[in-house]
mmCIF file of C-alpha atoms and ligand atoms in Angstrom:
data_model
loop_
_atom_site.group_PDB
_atom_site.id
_atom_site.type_symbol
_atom_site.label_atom_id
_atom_site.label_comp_id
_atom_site.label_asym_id
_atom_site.label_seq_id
_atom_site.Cartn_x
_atom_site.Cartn_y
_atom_site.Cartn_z
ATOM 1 C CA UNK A 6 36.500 69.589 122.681
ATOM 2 C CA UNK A 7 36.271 65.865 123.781
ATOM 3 C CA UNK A 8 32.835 64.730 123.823
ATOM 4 C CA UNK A 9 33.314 60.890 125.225
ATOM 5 C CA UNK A 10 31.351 58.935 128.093
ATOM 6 C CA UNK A 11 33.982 56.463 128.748
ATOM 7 C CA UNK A 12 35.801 59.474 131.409
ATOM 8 C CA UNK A 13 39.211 56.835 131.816
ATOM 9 C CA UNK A 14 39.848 57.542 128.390
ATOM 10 C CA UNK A 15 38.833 61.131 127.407
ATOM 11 C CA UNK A 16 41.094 62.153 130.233
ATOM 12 C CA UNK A 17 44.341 59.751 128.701
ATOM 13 C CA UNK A 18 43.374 61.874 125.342
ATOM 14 C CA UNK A 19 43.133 65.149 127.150
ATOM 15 C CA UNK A 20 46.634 64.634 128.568
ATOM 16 C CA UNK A 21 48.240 63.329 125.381
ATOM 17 C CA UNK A 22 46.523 66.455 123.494
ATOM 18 C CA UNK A 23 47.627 68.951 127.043
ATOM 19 C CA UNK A 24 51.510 67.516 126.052
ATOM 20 C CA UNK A 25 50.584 68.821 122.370
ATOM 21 C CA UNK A 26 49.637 72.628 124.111
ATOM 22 C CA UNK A 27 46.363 72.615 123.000
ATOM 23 C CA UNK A 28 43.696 73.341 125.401
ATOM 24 C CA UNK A 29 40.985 71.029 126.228
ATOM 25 C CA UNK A 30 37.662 70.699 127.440
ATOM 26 C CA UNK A 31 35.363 67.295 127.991
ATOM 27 C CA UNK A 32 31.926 66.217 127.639
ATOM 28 C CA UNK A 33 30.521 63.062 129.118
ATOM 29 C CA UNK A 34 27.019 63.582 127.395
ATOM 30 C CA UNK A 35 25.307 64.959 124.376
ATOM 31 C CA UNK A 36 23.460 67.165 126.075
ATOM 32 C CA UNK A 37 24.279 70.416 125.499
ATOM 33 C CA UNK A 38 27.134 69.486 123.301
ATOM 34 C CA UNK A 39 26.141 71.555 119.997
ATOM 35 C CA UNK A 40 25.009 74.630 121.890
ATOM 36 C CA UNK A 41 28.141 74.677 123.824
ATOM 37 C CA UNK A 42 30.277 73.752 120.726
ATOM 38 C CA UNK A 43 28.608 76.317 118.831
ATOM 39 C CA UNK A 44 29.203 79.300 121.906
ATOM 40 C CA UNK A 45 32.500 78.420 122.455
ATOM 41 C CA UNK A 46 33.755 77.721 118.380
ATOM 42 C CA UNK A 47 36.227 75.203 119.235
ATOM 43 C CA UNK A 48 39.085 74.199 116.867
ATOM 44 C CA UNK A 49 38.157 70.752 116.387
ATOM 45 C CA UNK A 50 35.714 68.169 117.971
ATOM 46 C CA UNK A 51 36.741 64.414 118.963
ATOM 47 C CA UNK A 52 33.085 63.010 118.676
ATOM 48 C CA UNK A 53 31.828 60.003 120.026
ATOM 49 C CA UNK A 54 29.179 57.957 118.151
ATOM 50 C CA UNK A 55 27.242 56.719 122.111
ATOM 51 C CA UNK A 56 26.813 58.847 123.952
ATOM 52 C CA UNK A 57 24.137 59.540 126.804
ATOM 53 C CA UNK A 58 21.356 61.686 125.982
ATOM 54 C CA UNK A 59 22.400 62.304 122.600
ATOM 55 C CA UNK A 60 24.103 60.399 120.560
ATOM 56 C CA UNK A 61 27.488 61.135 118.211
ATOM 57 C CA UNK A 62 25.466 61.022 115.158
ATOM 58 C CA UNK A 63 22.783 63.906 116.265
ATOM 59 C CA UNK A 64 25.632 66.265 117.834
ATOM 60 C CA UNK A 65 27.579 65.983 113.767
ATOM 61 C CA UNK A 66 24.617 66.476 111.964
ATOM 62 C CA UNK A 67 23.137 69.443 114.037
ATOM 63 C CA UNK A 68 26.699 70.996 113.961
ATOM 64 C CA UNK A 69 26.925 70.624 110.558
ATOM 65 C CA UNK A 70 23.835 72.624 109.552
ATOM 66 C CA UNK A 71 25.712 75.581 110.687
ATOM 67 C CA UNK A 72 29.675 74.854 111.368
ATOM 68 C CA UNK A 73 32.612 74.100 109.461
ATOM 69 C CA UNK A 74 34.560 72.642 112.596
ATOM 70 C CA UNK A 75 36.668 69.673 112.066
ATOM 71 C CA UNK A 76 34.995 66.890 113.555
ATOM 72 C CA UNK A 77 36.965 63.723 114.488
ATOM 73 C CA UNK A 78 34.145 60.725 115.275
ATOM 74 C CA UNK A 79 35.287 57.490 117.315
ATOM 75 C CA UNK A 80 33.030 54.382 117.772
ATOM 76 C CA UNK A 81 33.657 50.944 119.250
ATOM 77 C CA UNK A 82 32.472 49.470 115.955
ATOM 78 C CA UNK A 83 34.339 49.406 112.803
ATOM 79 C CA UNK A 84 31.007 47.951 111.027
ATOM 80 C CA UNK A 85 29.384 51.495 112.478
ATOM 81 C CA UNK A 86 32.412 52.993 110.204
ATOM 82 C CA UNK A 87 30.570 52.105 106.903
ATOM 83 C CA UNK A 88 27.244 53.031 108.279
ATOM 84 C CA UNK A 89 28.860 56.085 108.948
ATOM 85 C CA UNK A 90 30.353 56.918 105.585
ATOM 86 C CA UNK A 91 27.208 55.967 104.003
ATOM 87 C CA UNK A 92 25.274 58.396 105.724
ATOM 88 C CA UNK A 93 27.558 61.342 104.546
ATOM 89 C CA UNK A 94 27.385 63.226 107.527
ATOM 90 C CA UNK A 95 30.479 65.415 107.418
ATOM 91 C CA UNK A 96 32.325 64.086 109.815
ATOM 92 C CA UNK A 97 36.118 64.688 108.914
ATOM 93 C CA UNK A 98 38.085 61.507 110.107
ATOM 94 C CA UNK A 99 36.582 58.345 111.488
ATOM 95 C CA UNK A 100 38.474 56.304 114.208
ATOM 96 C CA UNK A 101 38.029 52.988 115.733
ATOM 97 C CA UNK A 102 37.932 51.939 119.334
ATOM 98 C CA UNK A 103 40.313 51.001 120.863
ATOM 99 C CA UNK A 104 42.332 53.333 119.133
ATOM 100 C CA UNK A 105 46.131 54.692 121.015
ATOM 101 C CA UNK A 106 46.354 57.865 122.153
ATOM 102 C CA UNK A 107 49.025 58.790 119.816
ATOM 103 C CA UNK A 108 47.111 57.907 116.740
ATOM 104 C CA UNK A 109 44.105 59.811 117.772
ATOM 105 C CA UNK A 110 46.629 63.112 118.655
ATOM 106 C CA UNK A 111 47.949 62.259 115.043
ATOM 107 C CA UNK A 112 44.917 62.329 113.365
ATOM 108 C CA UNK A 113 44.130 65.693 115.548
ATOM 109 C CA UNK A 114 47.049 67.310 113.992
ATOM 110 C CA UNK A 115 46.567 65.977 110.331
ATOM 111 C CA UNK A 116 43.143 67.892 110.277
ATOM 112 C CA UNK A 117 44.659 70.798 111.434
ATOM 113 C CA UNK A 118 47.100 70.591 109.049
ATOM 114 C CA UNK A 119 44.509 70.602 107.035
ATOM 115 C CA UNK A 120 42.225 72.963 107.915
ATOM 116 C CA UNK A 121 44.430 76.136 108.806
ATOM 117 C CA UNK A 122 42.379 78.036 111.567
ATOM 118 C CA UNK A 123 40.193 80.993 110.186
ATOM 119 C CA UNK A 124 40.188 79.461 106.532
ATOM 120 C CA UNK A 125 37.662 77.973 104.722
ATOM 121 C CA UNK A 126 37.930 73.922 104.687
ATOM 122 C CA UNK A 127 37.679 73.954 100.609
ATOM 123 C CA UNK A 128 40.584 76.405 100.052
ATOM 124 C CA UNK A 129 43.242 74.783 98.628
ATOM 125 C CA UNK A 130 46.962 73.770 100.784
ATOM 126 C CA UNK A 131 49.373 76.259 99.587
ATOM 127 C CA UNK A 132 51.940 73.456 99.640
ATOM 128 C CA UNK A 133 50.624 70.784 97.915
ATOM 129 C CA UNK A 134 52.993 68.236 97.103
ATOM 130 C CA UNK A 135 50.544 66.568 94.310
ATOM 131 C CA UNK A 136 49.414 68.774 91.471
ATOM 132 C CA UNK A 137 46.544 67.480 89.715
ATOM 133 C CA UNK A 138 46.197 68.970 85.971
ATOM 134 C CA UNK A 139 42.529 66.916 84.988
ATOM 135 C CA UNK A 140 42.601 69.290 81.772
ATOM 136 C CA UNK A 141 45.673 67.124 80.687
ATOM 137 C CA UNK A 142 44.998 63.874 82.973
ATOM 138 C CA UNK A 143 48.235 64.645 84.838
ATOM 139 C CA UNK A 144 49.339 64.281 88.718
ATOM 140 C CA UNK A 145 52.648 65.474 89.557
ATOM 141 C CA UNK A 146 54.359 64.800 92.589
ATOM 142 C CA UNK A 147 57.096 67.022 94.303
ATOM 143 C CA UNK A 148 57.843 67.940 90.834
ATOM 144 C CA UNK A 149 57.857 64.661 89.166
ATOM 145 C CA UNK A 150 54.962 63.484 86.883
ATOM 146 C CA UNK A 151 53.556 59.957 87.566
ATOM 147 C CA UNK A 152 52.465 57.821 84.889
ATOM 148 C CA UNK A 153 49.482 56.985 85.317
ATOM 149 C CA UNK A 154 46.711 55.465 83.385
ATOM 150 C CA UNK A 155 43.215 57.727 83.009
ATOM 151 C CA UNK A 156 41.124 54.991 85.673
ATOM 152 C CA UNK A 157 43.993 55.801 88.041
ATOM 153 C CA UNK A 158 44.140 59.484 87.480
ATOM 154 C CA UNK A 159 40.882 59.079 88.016
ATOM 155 C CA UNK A 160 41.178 57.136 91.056
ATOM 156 C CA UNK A 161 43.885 59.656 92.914
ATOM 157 C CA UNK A 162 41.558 62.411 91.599
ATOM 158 C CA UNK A 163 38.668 61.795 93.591
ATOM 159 C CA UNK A 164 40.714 60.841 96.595
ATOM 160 C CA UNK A 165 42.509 64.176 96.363
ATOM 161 C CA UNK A 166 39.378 66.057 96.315
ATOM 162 C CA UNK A 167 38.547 65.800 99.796
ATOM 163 C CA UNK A 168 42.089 65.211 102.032
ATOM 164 C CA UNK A 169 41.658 63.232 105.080
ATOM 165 C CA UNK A 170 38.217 62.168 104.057
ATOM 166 C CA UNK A 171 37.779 58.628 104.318
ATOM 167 C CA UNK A 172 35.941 57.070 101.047
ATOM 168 C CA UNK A 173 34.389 53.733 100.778
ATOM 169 C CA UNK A 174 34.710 51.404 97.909
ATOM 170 C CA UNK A 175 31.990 52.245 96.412
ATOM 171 C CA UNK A 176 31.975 56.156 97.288
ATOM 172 C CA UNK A 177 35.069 55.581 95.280
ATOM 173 C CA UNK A 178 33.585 53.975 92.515
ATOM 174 C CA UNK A 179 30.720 56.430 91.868
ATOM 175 C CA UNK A 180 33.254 59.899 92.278
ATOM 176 C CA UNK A 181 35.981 58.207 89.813
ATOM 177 C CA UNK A 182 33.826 56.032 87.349
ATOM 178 C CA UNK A 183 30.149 57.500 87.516
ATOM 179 C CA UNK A 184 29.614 55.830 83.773
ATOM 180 C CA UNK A 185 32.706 53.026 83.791
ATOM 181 C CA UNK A 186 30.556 49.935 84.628
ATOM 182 C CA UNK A 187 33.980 47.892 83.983
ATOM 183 C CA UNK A 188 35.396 48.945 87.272
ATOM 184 C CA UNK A 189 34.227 47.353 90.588
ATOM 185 C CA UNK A 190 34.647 47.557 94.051
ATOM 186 C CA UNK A 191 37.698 45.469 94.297
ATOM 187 C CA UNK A 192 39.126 46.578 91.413
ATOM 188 C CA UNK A 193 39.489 49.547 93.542
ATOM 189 C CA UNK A 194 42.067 48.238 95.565
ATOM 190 C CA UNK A 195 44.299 46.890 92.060
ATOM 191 C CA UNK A 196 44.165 50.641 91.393
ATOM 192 C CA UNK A 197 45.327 51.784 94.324
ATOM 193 C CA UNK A 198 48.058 49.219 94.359
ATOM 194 C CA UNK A 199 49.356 50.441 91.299
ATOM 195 C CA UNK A 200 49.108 54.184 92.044
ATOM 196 C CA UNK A 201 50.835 53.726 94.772
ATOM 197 C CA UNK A 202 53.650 51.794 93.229
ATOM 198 C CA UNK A 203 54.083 54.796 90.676
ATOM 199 C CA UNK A 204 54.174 57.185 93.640
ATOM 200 C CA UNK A 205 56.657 55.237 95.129
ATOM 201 C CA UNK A 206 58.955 55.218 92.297
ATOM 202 C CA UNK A 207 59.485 59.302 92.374
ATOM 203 C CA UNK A 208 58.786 59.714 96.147
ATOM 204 C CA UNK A 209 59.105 57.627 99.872
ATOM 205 C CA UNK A 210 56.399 59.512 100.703
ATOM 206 C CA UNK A 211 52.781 57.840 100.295
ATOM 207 C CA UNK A 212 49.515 60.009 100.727
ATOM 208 C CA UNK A 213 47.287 57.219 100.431
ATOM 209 C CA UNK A 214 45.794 55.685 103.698
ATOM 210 C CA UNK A 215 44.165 52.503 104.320
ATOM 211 C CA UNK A 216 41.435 52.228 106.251
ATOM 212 C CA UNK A 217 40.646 48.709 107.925
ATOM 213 C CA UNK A 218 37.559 47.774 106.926
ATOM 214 C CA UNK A 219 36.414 50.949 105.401
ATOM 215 C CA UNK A 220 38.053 52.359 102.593
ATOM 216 C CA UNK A 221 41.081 54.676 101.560
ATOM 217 C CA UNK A 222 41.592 58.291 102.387
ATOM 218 C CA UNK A 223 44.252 61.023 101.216
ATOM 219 C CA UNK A 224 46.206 62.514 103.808
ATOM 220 C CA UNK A 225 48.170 65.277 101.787
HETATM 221 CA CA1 LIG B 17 30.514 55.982 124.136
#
């Protein structure tokens, strides 16, 4: 289900997303968007943050008091991103306008991935690439362990926790270090630099996503 005001583009996403086989419907207002979400338990949701009537943010929360569907939110601001994040509300990927077609259809399939149909969204991927062992403070990747120190075990940890979520800074901060008062915001980023670098040396594959402006997310 798209629910997007700006028609031009929710019909370039419906036929990028038609190409993919999935079936798609469109909404060019809130109204009636979490009844009819609810009644017709869609796959996944592209949500925009304004919309007439009512607005991105209601539709997510209301959904969320009762439905686990993936919810992708867009919004012309990547300021709004932060405000978004802050607020917690669920939401399971956050995109910025204007975004291509082909990213948004990429980020469609990644939660997918992600959230096999008919399964709960906390039960673990049966193929995980990364094993994280916190008993012994070890992450192993495709077999191969990475040396890592305990702030970034702690760091790839809490990103792992919640794939595809995208955590701020200080989200971040508070899930890895809740009593380290030595770590700070940008000492985030150093982190990720190294863990990264350590992934890189036993794999070409990196799970860690930037997001402009916002934060990091984990796309395993
Ligand atoms: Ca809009």
């Amino acid at each position: 289900m798209i629910v997007e005001d700006e028609i031009a583009l929710a019909e370039v996403v419906r036929d990028y997303l038609l190409v993919e086989r999935m079936h798609v419907d469109m909404l060019t207002s809130g109204a009636g968007a979490v009844e009819l979400i609810q009644a017709k338990q869609y796959d996944l949701v592209i949500l925009d943050l304004m919309l007439p009537e009512v607005d991105g943010l209601t539709i997510c929360r209301e959904l969320r008091k009762a439905s686990d569907v993936p919810i992708i939110m867009t919004t012309a601001k990547v300021e709004e991103i932060d405000r978004l994040l802050g607020l917690e509300m669920g939401a399971d990927d956050y995109l910025c306008k204007p975004y291509s077609p082909r990213e948004l259809v990429a980020r469609v399939r990644a939660v997918l991935r992600r959230r096999p149909l008919g399964r709960p969204a906390e039960n673990p991927a049966t193929n995980d690439r990364l094993i994280i062992d916190a008993g012994r403070w070890q992450a192993t990747l495709d077999g191969s362990q990475l040396d890592l120190t305990r702030r970034e075990f702690s760091l790839l940890q809490a990103l792992a926790s919640r794939p595809g979520r995208v955590f701020s800074r200080d989200q971040l901060l508070s899930l890895a270090f809740p009593n380290d008062t030595e770590v700070f915001d940008r000492t985030i980023d150093s982190h990720i630099r190294n863990i990264r670098r350590k992934i890189a040396s036993v794999s070409t594959w990196d799970p860690i996503r930037s997001v402009y402006g916002v934060g990091y997310a984990y796309d395993g």
